[in-house]
Amino acid sequence: MHDLVLRGGTVYDGLGGPGVRADVAVDGDQVTAVGEDLGPARRVLDVDGLAVAPGFLDPHSHSDPVPLMADAQPFKLHQGVTTEIVGNCGFSFAPLDAATIEAAGPLFAELAGGVPVLPRDFAGYLADAQAAGPTNHLAVLVGHNTLRAYANGMDEKLRPGALARMCELADAAFAAGAVGLSSGLIYPPGSYADTDELVALARVAHRWNRPYATHMRNEDDQLEAALDEAIEIATRARVRLQVSHCKVAGKANHGGAPALLAKLHAARLAGVDVRGDQYPYLAGGTFLNALLPGSAQVGGLDAMRARLVDPDGRKTVRAAAEDSAYPQGFWSRVAPADVLVTTHATRTDVTGRTLAELAGTADAFDTLCEVLIADPGAGMVITMMDEADVRTIMVDPLVGIGSDNGPPVGLQHPRTWGCFPKVLGEYVRERGLLTLPEAIRKMTSAIADQFGLAGRGYLGAGAVADVVVFDPATIGHTGTYAVPDVRPTGVRHVLLTGAHVIDSGEFTGARAGQVLRG
Ligand SMILES: [Zn+2]
């Protein structure tokens, strides 16, 4: 007698195999059989006409504080996502102490979505997340920005002993269960690091057989050099490499997707276990201060605010920001109309409006400075990509799907609520760019394998019972940049280690997620 049988659906294995009409038996937390005539069950779900797939894994999430929110947050379950990998772009929520929170606090506040950012070691964060009851599973990367802020504050140059301290902290994080190392090399203080510093940390990851996921140093004019650096780090440290949110940013660089993919494929042929992920949008979302060069933030966000308040300081920052040869900061590569302010700690009158709208006839750079002075950690959505590049990257077999979501509160990029259904609705069903088996593979095994999550990412006997049932004819997301927090259509059932957490499209309220330790 099985616990549950999903009867009559079209089953996708997550490995790219074609859909097969079959029943799926679940016992406890495992899938125990896939086939016909599986015998009696205590409960039968009729899923005739629906797709049955492994639960999706989101390799690029910023949901670190979400388990600690008071209420359950089913925004990923409604997309069919059963596991999120958090701690991306160099920002993990541990290890943190009071001094680090003081120095880097506003950055974490923007990511935190109202959850208090507390001093914790890595094991303590994992324990607190588990105790709070995550709404879906969570696997956690340890972030280079966090390690560097902890060991070296917001200084540009490393203090004596700081790198050794960062390596010790990384080692402790891997011992506690971090599933990999992340970097975010456009964000201070991580952006102050040289390649050797990252190799040293990635070598710690190698000792634990954990991958390195990177938001590279550049995604526009210097994209190829940034890829070379990521590949060099993976080669020298002998780690698996995940290139985060693969994109070609900046109008002058549009059409560059084939060159990006050629680098990935060449590295693969040279023996580097490299893959990437991508979100299906023309806009990214990040800190508003990413428009400024890294030099603006030396010493922390209070120091940045002081520079912007001082007329001479602002002049220096502006000169660096307007210098298109300067390696960091988006200012010279976008128009003010392409920048939508999404979150702000104190001024609700600026959110939901572009910098061009906010400036009117005034100077847009000065307007940016005023907004940042009022909240140095404000957030934005920024349009930088080209649809042809998005599609070229999407059809590449090395690139999976990852959302890059923020916390599910307030105005956020629509990817937070709709990334996965958008791929399945728009790029599979409407445009026919991907087959359904291939899209599912990009959301499942292609991610689980790279992050070492054994037992997940495929659907067959012996797999963990993380399962999504959706309607391929209706799955999709209608959220926009103006109104992003729309519930997706088409996801009917989700099982989380056998627990039925989305039933006929509705969240059951169960906080059945687990912290998955590496
Ligand atoms: Zn990033």
Coordinates of C-alpha atoms and ligand atoms in Angstrom, one line a residue:
M1 CA 0.0 0.0 0.0
H2 CA 1.6 3.2 -1.2
D3 CA 1.2 6.5 0.7
L4 CA 0.3 8.4 -2.5
V5 CA 0.0 7.7 -6.2
L6 CA -0.1 10.5 -8.8
R7 CA -2.2 8.9 -11.5
G8 CA -2.2 9.4 -15.2
G9 CA 0.1 12.3 -15.7
T10 CA 2.9 12.8 -18.2
V11 CA 6.1 12.2 -16.3
Y12 CA 9.4 14.0 -17.1
D13 CA 12.5 12.6 -15.6
G14 CA 14.5 15.8 -15.3
L15 CA 17.3 14.4 -17.3
G16 CA 15.9 15.6 -20.7
G17 CA 14.0 12.4 -21.4
P18 CA 10.7 12.7 -23.2
G19 CA 7.4 12.9 -21.3
V20 CA 5.9 9.4 -20.6
R21 CA 2.4 8.7 -19.5
A22 CA 2.9 6.9 -16.1
D23 CA 1.9 6.8 -12.5
V24 CA 4.2 7.9 -9.7
A25 CA 4.2 6.2 -6.3
V26 CA 5.4 8.1 -3.2
D27 CA 6.2 6.5 0.2
G28 CA 7.3 8.6 3.0
D29 CA 9.9 11.1 1.6
Q30 CA 10.8 9.0 -1.5
V31 CA 9.5 8.3 -4.9
T32 CA 9.3 4.5 -4.9
A33 CA 8.0 3.6 -8.4
V34 CA 7.2 5.2 -11.8
G35 CA 5.2 3.1 -14.2
E36 CA 1.8 1.4 -14.7
D37 CA -0.3 -0.6 -12.3
L38 CA 1.6 0.4 -9.2
G39 CA -1.0 -1.1 -6.8
P40 CA -3.2 0.4 -4.1
A41 CA -2.5 3.7 -2.3
R42 CA -3.9 5.4 0.7
R43 CA -4.4 8.5 -1.4
V44 CA -4.7 8.9 -5.2
L45 CA -4.3 12.2 -7.1
D46 CA -5.7 12.3 -10.6
V47 CA -3.2 14.3 -12.6
D48 CA -4.5 13.3 -16.0
G49 CA -3.4 15.8 -18.7
L50 CA -0.8 17.4 -16.4
A51 CA 3.0 17.3 -16.4
V52 CA 4.7 15.6 -13.5
A53 CA 8.3 16.7 -13.0
P54 CA 11.0 16.8 -10.3
G55 CA 10.6 19.9 -8.1
F56 CA 12.6 22.8 -9.6
L57 CA 15.8 23.9 -8.1
D58 CA 16.7 27.6 -8.1
P59 CA 20.5 27.9 -8.2
H60 CA 20.5 31.7 -7.8
S61 CA 18.3 32.9 -5.0
H62 CA 18.6 35.7 -2.4
S63 CA 16.0 34.2 -0.1
D64 CA 18.4 33.9 2.8
P65 CA 16.2 35.9 5.3
V66 CA 12.9 34.4 4.0
P67 CA 12.7 31.4 6.4
L68 CA 13.1 33.8 9.3
M69 CA 10.0 35.8 8.3
A70 CA 7.0 35.5 10.6
D71 CA 4.7 34.1 7.9
A72 CA 5.2 31.2 5.5
Q73 CA 6.3 32.4 2.0
P74 CA 5.0 30.2 -0.7
F75 CA 6.1 32.4 -3.6
K76 CA 8.6 29.8 -4.9
L77 CA 6.4 26.8 -4.3
H78 CA 3.8 28.5 -6.6
Q79 CA 6.5 28.5 -9.3
G80 CA 7.2 24.8 -8.7
V81 CA 10.5 25.4 -7.0
T82 CA 11.2 23.0 -4.1
T83 CA 14.8 23.9 -3.4
E84 CA 16.5 27.3 -3.4
I85 CA 20.3 27.8 -3.3
V86 CA 20.9 31.0 -1.3
G87 CA 23.9 33.0 -0.3
N88 CA 24.6 34.2 -3.9
C89 CA 26.5 37.1 -5.3
G90 CA 28.9 37.0 -2.3
F91 CA 26.2 37.9 0.2
S92 CA 25.5 35.1 2.7
F93 CA 23.8 36.1 6.0
A94 CA 26.5 34.4 7.9
P95 CA 29.1 34.6 9.3
L96 CA 28.3 38.0 10.7
D97 CA 29.3 39.8 13.8
A98 CA 28.1 43.2 15.2
A99 CA 31.1 45.1 13.6
T100 CA 30.4 43.6 10.2
I101 CA 26.7 44.4 10.4
E102 CA 27.7 47.9 11.3
A103 CA 30.0 48.2 8.4
A104 CA 28.0 46.5 5.7
G105 CA 24.5 46.8 7.3
P106 CA 22.6 48.7 4.7
L107 CA 23.5 46.2 2.0
F108 CA 22.1 43.4 4.1
A109 CA 19.1 45.5 5.0
E110 CA 18.1 45.8 1.4
L111 CA 18.3 42.0 1.0
A112 CA 16.7 41.3 4.3
G113 CA 13.2 42.4 3.5
G114 CA 12.5 43.6 7.0
V115 CA 14.1 40.6 8.8
P116 CA 16.6 41.7 11.5
V117 CA 20.1 41.0 10.4
L118 CA 21.8 39.4 13.5
P119 CA 25.3 38.2 14.4
R120 CA 25.5 34.5 13.8
D121 CA 28.2 32.0 12.7
F122 CA 27.4 29.9 9.7
A123 CA 26.2 26.9 11.7
G124 CA 24.0 29.2 13.8
Y125 CA 22.3 30.6 10.6
L126 CA 21.6 27.2 9.3
A127 CA 20.1 26.1 12.7
D128 CA 18.0 29.2 12.9
A129 CA 16.7 28.8 9.4
Q130 CA 15.8 25.2 10.0
A131 CA 14.2 26.0 13.4
A132 CA 12.0 28.7 11.8
G133 CA 10.6 26.2 9.3
P134 CA 11.5 27.1 5.7
T135 CA 8.6 27.0 3.3
N136 CA 10.7 25.2 0.7
H137 CA 14.2 23.5 0.9
L138 CA 17.2 25.7 1.2
A139 CA 20.9 25.0 0.5
V140 CA 23.3 27.8 1.4
L141 CA 26.5 29.1 -0.2
V142 CA 29.0 31.0 1.9
G143 CA 29.7 34.5 0.4
H144 CA 33.0 36.1 -0.3
N145 CA 31.6 39.6 0.4
T146 CA 30.4 38.5 3.8
L147 CA 33.7 36.8 4.6
R148 CA 35.7 39.8 3.5
A149 CA 33.6 42.3 5.4
Y150 CA 33.9 40.1 8.5
A151 CA 37.7 39.7 8.2
N152 CA 38.6 43.1 6.7
G153 CA 35.7 45.5 7.1
M154 CA 35.1 47.7 4.1
D155 CA 38.8 48.4 3.5
E156 CA 40.1 48.1 0.0
K157 CA 43.5 46.6 0.9
L158 CA 43.7 43.4 2.9
R159 CA 45.0 43.8 6.4
P160 CA 47.7 41.4 7.6
G161 CA 46.2 38.0 8.3
A162 CA 42.8 38.8 6.8
L163 CA 42.9 36.3 4.0
A164 CA 43.9 33.5 6.4
R165 CA 41.0 34.5 8.6
M166 CA 38.6 34.4 5.6
C167 CA 39.9 30.9 4.7
E168 CA 39.3 29.7 8.3
L169 CA 35.7 31.1 8.2
A170 CA 35.0 29.5 4.9
D171 CA 36.3 26.2 6.2
A172 CA 34.0 26.5 9.2
A173 CA 31.1 27.3 6.9
F174 CA 31.8 24.2 4.8
A175 CA 32.1 22.1 7.9
A176 CA 28.7 23.4 9.0
G177 CA 27.1 22.5 5.6
A178 CA 27.6 25.3 3.1
V179 CA 27.1 23.8 -0.3
G180 CA 29.6 26.1 -2.1
L181 CA 31.3 29.4 -2.3
S182 CA 29.9 32.5 -4.0
S183 CA 31.3 35.8 -5.1
G184 CA 29.8 39.1 -6.3
L185 CA 32.7 40.9 -7.8
I186 CA 30.9 44.1 -8.7
Y187 CA 30.0 44.7 -5.1
P188 CA 32.3 46.2 -2.5
P189 CA 34.1 44.8 -0.6
G190 CA 34.3 41.8 -2.8
S191 CA 35.1 43.9 -5.8
Y192 CA 38.4 45.0 -4.1
A193 CA 39.7 41.4 -4.2
D194 CA 42.3 40.3 -6.8
T195 CA 42.2 36.9 -8.5
D196 CA 44.6 35.3 -6.1
E197 CA 42.4 36.1 -3.1
L198 CA 39.5 34.2 -4.8
V199 CA 41.7 31.3 -5.7
A200 CA 42.8 30.9 -2.1
L201 CA 39.1 30.8 -1.0
A202 CA 38.1 28.5 -3.8
R203 CA 40.9 26.1 -2.8
V204 CA 39.1 25.8 0.6
A205 CA 35.9 24.9 -1.4
H206 CA 37.9 22.3 -3.3
R207 CA 39.0 20.6 -0.1
W208 CA 35.3 20.0 0.6
N209 CA 34.4 19.2 -3.0
R210 CA 32.1 22.3 -3.2
P211 CA 31.5 24.5 -6.3
Y212 CA 32.2 28.1 -6.8
A213 CA 29.3 30.3 -8.0
T214 CA 30.2 33.8 -9.3
H215 CA 28.6 37.0 -10.2
M216 CA 31.5 38.0 -12.3
R217 CA 33.6 41.2 -12.1
N218 CA 31.9 42.5 -15.3
E219 CA 29.0 41.6 -17.4
D220 CA 29.2 44.3 -20.1
D221 CA 32.4 45.8 -21.7
Q222 CA 34.8 43.5 -20.0
L223 CA 32.6 40.4 -20.1
E224 CA 35.2 38.1 -21.8
A225 CA 38.0 39.1 -19.4
A226 CA 35.6 38.5 -16.5
L227 CA 34.9 35.0 -17.8
D228 CA 38.6 34.4 -18.2
E229 CA 39.1 35.3 -14.5
A230 CA 36.2 33.0 -13.4
I231 CA 37.6 30.1 -15.4
E232 CA 41.2 30.8 -14.1
I233 CA 39.9 30.6 -10.5
A234 CA 38.1 27.3 -11.2
T235 CA 41.1 25.9 -13.0
R236 CA 43.7 26.8 -10.3
A237 CA 41.4 25.8 -7.4
R238 CA 40.0 22.7 -9.2
V239 CA 36.4 23.5 -8.4
R240 CA 33.1 23.2 -10.3
L241 CA 32.2 26.6 -11.6
Q242 CA 28.7 28.1 -11.8
V243 CA 28.5 31.4 -13.8
S244 CA 25.6 33.3 -12.2
H245 CA 22.9 35.0 -14.2
C246 CA 24.6 34.7 -17.6
K247 CA 23.9 37.9 -19.6
V248 CA 25.4 40.5 -21.9
A249 CA 24.7 43.9 -20.5
G250 CA 25.0 47.3 -22.1
K251 CA 23.8 48.3 -25.6
A252 CA 27.3 48.5 -27.1
N253 CA 27.8 44.8 -26.2
H254 CA 24.5 43.4 -27.5
G255 CA 25.1 40.5 -29.7
G256 CA 27.8 39.2 -27.5
A257 CA 26.1 36.0 -26.3
P258 CA 27.9 33.7 -28.8
A259 CA 31.2 34.9 -27.4
L260 CA 30.1 34.2 -23.9
L261 CA 29.0 30.7 -24.7
A262 CA 32.2 30.0 -26.7
K263 CA 34.2 30.8 -23.5
L264 CA 32.1 28.4 -21.5
H265 CA 32.4 25.6 -24.1
A266 CA 36.1 26.1 -24.5
A267 CA 36.6 25.9 -20.7
R268 CA 34.5 22.8 -20.6
L269 CA 36.7 21.2 -23.4
A270 CA 39.7 22.2 -21.3
G271 CA 38.4 20.2 -18.4
V272 CA 36.6 22.8 -16.2
D273 CA 33.3 21.6 -14.9
V274 CA 31.5 24.8 -15.8
R275 CA 27.8 25.6 -16.1
G276 CA 25.7 28.7 -15.9
D277 CA 22.3 30.0 -15.0
Q278 CA 20.0 32.7 -16.5
Y279 CA 16.8 34.6 -15.8
P280 CA 14.5 35.3 -18.7
Y281 CA 14.3 39.1 -18.6
L282 CA 15.9 42.1 -20.2
A283 CA 16.3 43.9 -16.9
G284 CA 18.4 43.0 -13.8
G285 CA 17.8 44.1 -10.3
T286 CA 20.3 45.1 -7.7
F287 CA 21.5 47.9 -5.4
L288 CA 21.0 51.4 -6.8
N289 CA 24.6 52.1 -5.6
A290 CA 25.8 49.7 -8.3
L291 CA 25.5 52.6 -10.7
L292 CA 28.5 54.1 -9.0
P293 CA 32.1 52.9 -9.2
G294 CA 33.5 50.8 -6.4
S295 CA 35.7 53.7 -5.3
A296 CA 32.6 55.5 -4.1
Q297 CA 32.1 52.8 -1.4
V298 CA 35.6 52.5 0.1
G299 CA 35.2 52.6 3.9
G300 CA 31.5 51.6 3.7
L301 CA 28.2 53.1 2.9
D302 CA 28.5 55.9 5.5
A303 CA 31.7 56.9 3.8
M304 CA 29.9 56.8 0.5
R305 CA 27.1 59.0 1.8
A306 CA 29.7 61.5 3.1
R307 CA 31.3 61.6 -0.4
L308 CA 28.0 62.3 -2.1
V309 CA 27.1 65.0 0.4
D310 CA 30.4 66.8 0.0
P311 CA 30.4 68.8 -3.4
D312 CA 34.0 68.0 -4.1
G313 CA 33.5 64.3 -3.2
R314 CA 30.5 64.2 -5.5
K315 CA 32.5 65.7 -8.3
T316 CA 35.1 63.0 -7.9
V317 CA 32.5 60.2 -7.8
R318 CA 30.8 61.7 -10.9
A319 CA 34.0 61.9 -12.9
A320 CA 34.7 58.2 -12.2
A321 CA 31.1 57.2 -12.9
E322 CA 31.1 59.1 -16.2
D323 CA 34.5 57.5 -17.3
S324 CA 33.3 54.7 -19.5
A325 CA 36.7 53.1 -19.3
Y326 CA 36.3 52.7 -15.5
P327 CA 35.8 49.0 -14.9
Q328 CA 32.9 49.3 -12.4
G329 CA 29.6 51.0 -12.0
F330 CA 26.7 51.0 -14.5
W331 CA 26.2 54.8 -14.8
S332 CA 28.0 55.4 -18.1
R333 CA 26.3 52.3 -19.7
V334 CA 22.6 53.1 -19.0
A335 CA 20.1 55.9 -19.5
P336 CA 18.3 57.3 -16.5
A337 CA 15.0 56.1 -18.0
D338 CA 16.3 52.5 -17.8
V339 CA 16.7 52.7 -14.0
L340 CA 13.5 52.0 -11.9
V341 CA 13.9 52.6 -8.2
T342 CA 12.2 49.7 -6.5
T343 CA 13.0 49.8 -2.8
H344 CA 14.0 52.7 -0.5
A345 CA 14.2 52.8 3.3
T346 CA 12.7 56.2 3.9
R347 CA 11.2 57.7 0.7
T348 CA 8.1 55.9 -0.7
D349 CA 7.7 58.8 -3.1
V350 CA 10.7 57.6 -5.2
T351 CA 9.8 53.9 -5.5
G352 CA 8.2 52.8 -8.7
R353 CA 9.6 55.7 -10.7
T354 CA 12.6 55.9 -13.0
L355 CA 15.6 58.1 -12.4
A356 CA 14.5 60.1 -15.5
E357 CA 11.1 60.7 -14.0
L358 CA 12.5 61.6 -10.6
A359 CA 15.0 64.1 -12.2
G360 CA 12.6 65.8 -14.5
T361 CA 14.6 68.8 -15.8
A362 CA 17.2 68.5 -13.1
D363 CA 20.5 66.7 -13.4
A364 CA 19.9 62.9 -13.2
F365 CA 23.2 62.2 -11.4
D366 CA 22.5 64.7 -8.7
T367 CA 19.0 63.1 -8.3
L368 CA 20.7 59.7 -8.0
C369 CA 23.0 61.1 -5.3
E370 CA 20.1 62.6 -3.3
V371 CA 18.2 59.3 -3.4
L372 CA 21.3 57.4 -2.3
I373 CA 22.1 59.9 0.5
A374 CA 18.6 59.2 1.9
D375 CA 19.2 55.4 1.6
P376 CA 22.6 54.1 0.5
G377 CA 21.1 50.6 0.3
A378 CA 18.1 51.4 -2.0
G379 CA 17.2 48.9 -4.8
M380 CA 16.6 49.2 -8.5
V381 CA 15.5 47.3 -11.6
I382 CA 17.8 48.2 -14.5
T383 CA 17.2 47.4 -18.2
M384 CA 20.4 46.3 -19.8
M385 CA 20.0 43.3 -22.0
D386 CA 18.8 42.3 -25.5
E387 CA 16.2 39.7 -26.3
A388 CA 18.3 38.0 -29.0
D389 CA 21.1 37.5 -26.4
V390 CA 18.6 36.1 -23.9
R391 CA 17.4 33.6 -26.4
T392 CA 20.9 32.6 -27.6
I393 CA 21.9 31.9 -24.0
M394 CA 18.7 30.1 -23.1
V395 CA 19.1 27.4 -25.8
D396 CA 22.6 26.5 -24.7
P397 CA 22.6 23.2 -22.8
L398 CA 25.2 24.4 -20.3
V399 CA 22.9 27.1 -19.0
G400 CA 20.1 26.4 -16.5
I401 CA 17.4 28.7 -15.1
G402 CA 17.9 30.7 -11.9
S403 CA 15.7 33.6 -10.6
D404 CA 18.0 36.0 -8.7
N405 CA 15.0 36.9 -6.6
G406 CA 14.8 39.3 -3.8
P407 CA 12.6 39.0 -0.7
P408 CA 9.0 38.6 -1.6
V409 CA 7.9 42.0 -0.2
G410 CA 7.3 45.4 -1.7
L411 CA 8.3 46.3 -5.3
Q412 CA 10.8 43.7 -6.6
H413 CA 11.8 42.4 -10.0
P414 CA 9.0 40.1 -11.3
R415 CA 11.5 37.3 -11.4
T416 CA 10.9 36.9 -7.7
W417 CA 7.3 35.7 -8.3
G418 CA 7.4 34.3 -11.9
C419 CA 10.8 33.3 -13.3
F420 CA 10.2 29.6 -13.8
P421 CA 6.5 29.8 -15.0
K422 CA 7.6 32.6 -17.4
V423 CA 10.2 30.2 -19.1
L424 CA 7.6 27.4 -19.3
G425 CA 4.8 29.6 -20.6
E426 CA 6.6 32.1 -22.8
Y427 CA 9.8 30.4 -24.0
V428 CA 8.5 26.8 -24.2
R429 CA 4.8 27.1 -25.1
E430 CA 4.4 30.4 -26.9
R431 CA 7.8 30.8 -28.6
G432 CA 8.8 27.2 -29.0
L433 CA 12.4 28.1 -28.2
L434 CA 12.9 25.1 -25.8
T435 CA 11.2 21.7 -25.6
L436 CA 9.5 21.0 -22.4
P437 CA 11.9 18.1 -21.4
E438 CA 14.9 20.4 -22.0
A439 CA 13.4 23.3 -20.0
I440 CA 12.6 21.0 -17.1
R441 CA 16.2 19.6 -17.3
K442 CA 17.5 23.2 -17.0
M443 CA 15.4 23.6 -13.8
T444 CA 16.3 20.3 -12.2
S445 CA 19.2 17.9 -12.9
A446 CA 21.3 20.7 -14.5
I447 CA 21.3 22.5 -11.1
A448 CA 21.2 19.6 -8.6
D449 CA 24.3 18.0 -10.2
Q450 CA 26.4 21.2 -10.1
F451 CA 25.6 21.9 -6.4
G452 CA 26.0 18.2 -5.3
L453 CA 22.4 17.7 -4.2
A454 CA 22.2 14.0 -4.6
G455 CA 18.8 12.4 -4.9
R456 CA 17.2 15.6 -6.2
G457 CA 16.6 17.0 -9.7
Y458 CA 15.3 13.8 -11.3
L459 CA 12.1 11.8 -11.0
G460 CA 12.4 8.0 -10.7
A461 CA 12.5 5.3 -8.0
G462 CA 14.8 6.3 -5.2
A463 CA 14.6 10.0 -5.8
V464 CA 13.6 12.4 -3.0
A465 CA 9.9 13.1 -3.3
D466 CA 10.2 16.7 -4.3
V467 CA 7.7 16.8 -7.1
V468 CA 5.8 19.5 -9.1
V469 CA 2.6 18.9 -11.1
F470 CA 1.7 21.6 -13.6
D471 CA -0.5 22.3 -16.6
P472 CA 1.8 23.0 -19.6
A473 CA -1.2 24.6 -21.4
T474 CA -1.7 27.3 -18.7
I475 CA 1.6 27.7 -16.9
G476 CA 2.9 31.3 -17.0
H477 CA 3.3 34.6 -15.2
T478 CA 1.7 37.9 -16.0
G479 CA 3.7 40.0 -13.5
T480 CA 5.3 43.2 -14.8
Y481 CA 8.0 45.6 -13.5
A482 CA 5.1 47.9 -12.3
V483 CA 3.0 45.1 -10.8
P484 CA 5.4 42.2 -10.2
D485 CA 3.8 40.3 -7.3
V486 CA 1.3 38.3 -9.3
R487 CA 0.7 34.6 -8.5
P488 CA 1.7 32.4 -11.5
T489 CA -0.8 30.2 -13.2
G490 CA -0.6 26.5 -13.9
V491 CA 1.2 25.0 -10.9
R492 CA -1.3 22.6 -9.4
H493 CA 0.5 20.4 -6.9
V494 CA 3.9 20.4 -5.1
L495 CA 5.3 17.7 -2.9
L496 CA 8.2 18.6 -0.6
T497 CA 9.9 15.4 0.6
G498 CA 6.5 13.8 0.2
A499 CA 4.6 16.5 2.0
H500 CA 1.7 17.9 0.0
V501 CA 2.4 21.7 0.2
I502 CA 0.6 23.0 -2.9
D503 CA -2.8 21.3 -3.3
S504 CA -4.9 22.1 -6.4
G505 CA -3.0 25.4 -6.7
E506 CA -3.4 26.4 -3.1
F507 CA -0.7 26.6 -0.4
T508 CA -1.6 24.3 2.5
G509 CA 0.3 26.4 5.0
A510 CA 2.9 23.7 5.9
R511 CA 6.4 24.9 6.5
A512 CA 7.9 21.6 5.5
G513 CA 11.2 22.8 4.0
Q514 CA 14.6 21.5 5.1
V515 CA 18.0 23.1 5.2
L516 CA 20.1 20.8 3.0
R517 CA 23.7 20.6 4.2
G518 CA 26.6 19.9 1.9
Ligands
ZN1 ZN 24.4 38.8 -8.8

